[in-house]
Amino acid sequence: PGSAMDLAYVCEWEKKPKSNHCPSIPLVCAWSCRNLIAFTTDLRNEEEKDLTHMVHIIDTEHPWDVYSVNSGHTEVITCLEWDQSGSRLLSADADGHIKCWSMTDHLANSWESTVGSVVEGDPVVALSWLHNGVKLALHVEKSGASNFGEKFSRVKFSPSLTLFGGKPMEGWIAVTISGLVTVSLLKPNGQVLTSTESLCRLRCRVALADVAFTGGGNIVVATSDGSSASPVQFYKVCVSVVNEKCKIDTEILPSLFMRCTTDPARKDKYPAITHLKFLARDMSEQVLLCASNQSSSIVECWSLRKEGLPVNNIFQQISPVVGDKQPMILKWRILSATNDLDRVSAVALPKLPISLTNTDLKVANDTKFFPGLGLALAFHDGSVHIVHRLSLQMMAVFYGSSSQRPVDEQSLKRQRTAGPLVHFKAMQLSWTSLALAGIDSHGKLSMLRISPSMGHVLDMNMSLRHLLFLLEYCMVTGYDWWDILLHVQPNMVQNLVEKLHEEYMRQNAALQQVLSTRIVAMKASLCKLSSSTIARVCDYHAKLFLIAISCTLKSLLRPHFLNTPDKSPGDRLTEICSKITDIDIDKVMINLKTEEFVLEMTTLQSLQQLIQWVGDFVLYLLASLPNQGSPVRPGHSFLRDGASLGMFRELMVVIRIWGLLKPSCLPVYTATSDTQDSMSLLFRLLTKLWLCCREENHITEPDDTLIDECCLLPSQLLIPNIDWLPINDGIISKLQNKQLVRLQFGKAPGLVGHTVSSQFDAFVRAPGQPKIDHLRRLHLGAYPTEECKSCTRCGCVTMLKSPNKVTAVKQWEQRWIKNCLCGGLWRRMPLSYS
């Protein structure tokens, strides 16, 4: 296959004379569902001669903005594991210490370790979070189905441990080199219960181990002592809580010997087992093994089957017939094996929970949809192979810098003597399997793109279907979709956005409600990738802002009597505004119970900035109606969006009522005449525009009188400048032309001359102009003194600390304390932000 894999970017460390990354030590890395990558390096300081064990965390969109923390581990870090939510990280070391890291103040570039556990002096060889009981299956066969529930079905799976009421208990399990299994449970009050037990009565050395979970809530541990002459052992581990103490029970399961050791031709060829992995955390019945010598390796895939036990004829005559069932036993059977390979240096397994039924596999093969079906093997010569997870047959290959295809014997010999080759020591696949990150012996990070069809050329329609299927999966799970964007070309954007919207409209109302903001954020990140849709990015971000303001302001309304009927004041407001289509704001207002709108004066005053944004935006939209023929201007899509215009109309009514209570909270307009009632003028025009498009499938053109009135607006009111979100400084749009981008940790790249963003700068404030807090709508001045945070996904900027103590403002800020309104992660900005 042709271009199945290519390098998207590499990010390396600056060469410092005094300290360097020690290459001899094993590295580990982990990739979270929020597209954060954690990896380790060991800094050797020349003066002190000792090693500092570092953990580095990046988000894949800003890899140079690395957060490096001295882990405090005294020995080399052996394991890193993200939790299912992708926001907490476990690290374990060769001294038996395990630490749990979480974000400080929800910032993706600020981490701290608050809890942990320890098995003193006993190196940890395997580590995992306990299973939370959530398991999905992607059915490729159903990728054309209309219902998300059919495409991505919940699989019945029990959590490893449940609290009262069936809530999964959080915690982790680790296996140590001396054959101990240790489990730590995080109690809701922050306490950690830890218990340690030996895996079996005869404890022996465990060089390699892995952990998996069964649907019944049990844990399976696989271990090997590192020699291929010894069996690979399996144990069932049950965890329970008895009298506030954690209790561990273990039992032995069937074991296996690698086939290469029983094969006479290869009997002593591969003395060491170097990799032992369950194919997935929730597939305890499939295991991948790799045995190696100094220069080569062999990989085998085994599966645990139930088999009938044959009974001798003598017994068959006399045994009573009990349903004629023969006794069953569990037995490991080899599924597939590779031929002799170059020496394997790292293995990466797919995280996409693709359904493996025969029909699903057949459809995947027919449509060339391969994400989740391949696992990656990295070799000492610098190359990477992707092989099928069941047959181990080659699906794609990437030749590293040092492993260019040898032409003849001579060049082969020259290569061998050219000194040590650089290869990946740790490797991870992204959550959709469309990207692969590798860390080499110098701590350099390489990001590879993996084609969903493994390089097979498909027609446009099929390529779009593949990407759409994975985008929908991210929409349903809430995972970040950065790795899918790596494959979106500018000519796909329009189609993908339309199809995504169609699929979304086919879901039931409840699901649409749940996914309503996620799909807007997804459309925004897609529209960033094409110069023809770039203006719509602004609109989608404004829409997220509008939805959030509308929910917040409506939630402040209180029913006058506590025993009111079923509808909340917010719902009643929506109902009345859509029923009464009058263009006079006061006639709509009369139908509302004003007493529900009474708030304290300080509250109303504290909301003025948000109210001002609503007022400014409505004026901006109406003033841009006459030149609506230009879709390159931000705001254009609102002119046909009945739902959003309806929201603005409701908010205008609320603001009008609040203005009667406290006039200073009203939006400030600069008008040419003193007597003009700006609010009712805008409400009248807004209502006319809303009536044109309130029914999605029956949109009419605005009539000439409305357009004429809107033409007059600039002569009656000063049209405000809208502060659109800055175009993102991330890497994704720089990767579209498939040129390798070289980056350095700690240095933001000067990629200014980017085509898409240059068209966009017309709408965004230039450097040196006053900055704005996009969520509080406060001006921060040209050189802000307050510490700010920005969103990794949309670039939105806001202050870290709240300047306001009013409850209503707190309620607004709670909406985006953990994530940005678009769902992106926050990162702290340097104070010199300009």
CSV table of C-alpha atoms in Angstrom, one decimal, residues 140 360-371 373 395 451-459 462-463 466:
chain,number,residue,atom,x,y,z
A,140,VAL,CA,-18.8,-1.0,10.9
A,360,ASP,CA,-18.3,-6.4,10.8
A,361,LEU,CA,-14.9,-7.7,9.7
A,362,LYS,CA,-16.2,-8.4,6.2
A,363,VAL,CA,-17.8,-5.0,5.8
A,364,ALA,CA,-14.6,-3.3,7.1
A,365,ASN,CA,-12.6,-5.2,4.5
A,366,ASP,CA,-15.0,-4.5,1.6
A,367,THR,CA,-15.2,-0.7,2.4
A,368,LYS,CA,-11.5,-0.6,3.3
A,369,PHE,CA,-12.2,0.8,6.8
A,370,PHE,CA,-9.3,-0.3,9.0
A,371,PRO,CA,-9.1,1.9,12.1
A,373,LEU,CA,-8.1,-3.4,13.3
A,395,MET,CA,-1.3,-3.7,6.5
A,451,SER,CA,-4.8,6.6,6.7
A,452,PRO,CA,-8.2,5.0,7.6
A,453,SER,CA,-8.0,2.9,4.4
A,454,MET,CA,-4.3,2.0,5.0
A,455,GLY,CA,-3.4,3.7,1.8
A,456,HIS,CA,-6.0,2.2,-0.5
A,457,VAL,CA,-7.4,4.9,-2.8
A,458,LEU,CA,-11.1,5.4,-2.2
A,459,ASP,CA,-13.7,7.6,-3.9
A,462,MET,CA,-16.3,6.6,0.9
A,463,SER,CA,-13.4,8.7,2.4
A,466,HIS,CA,-15.1,6.9,7.1
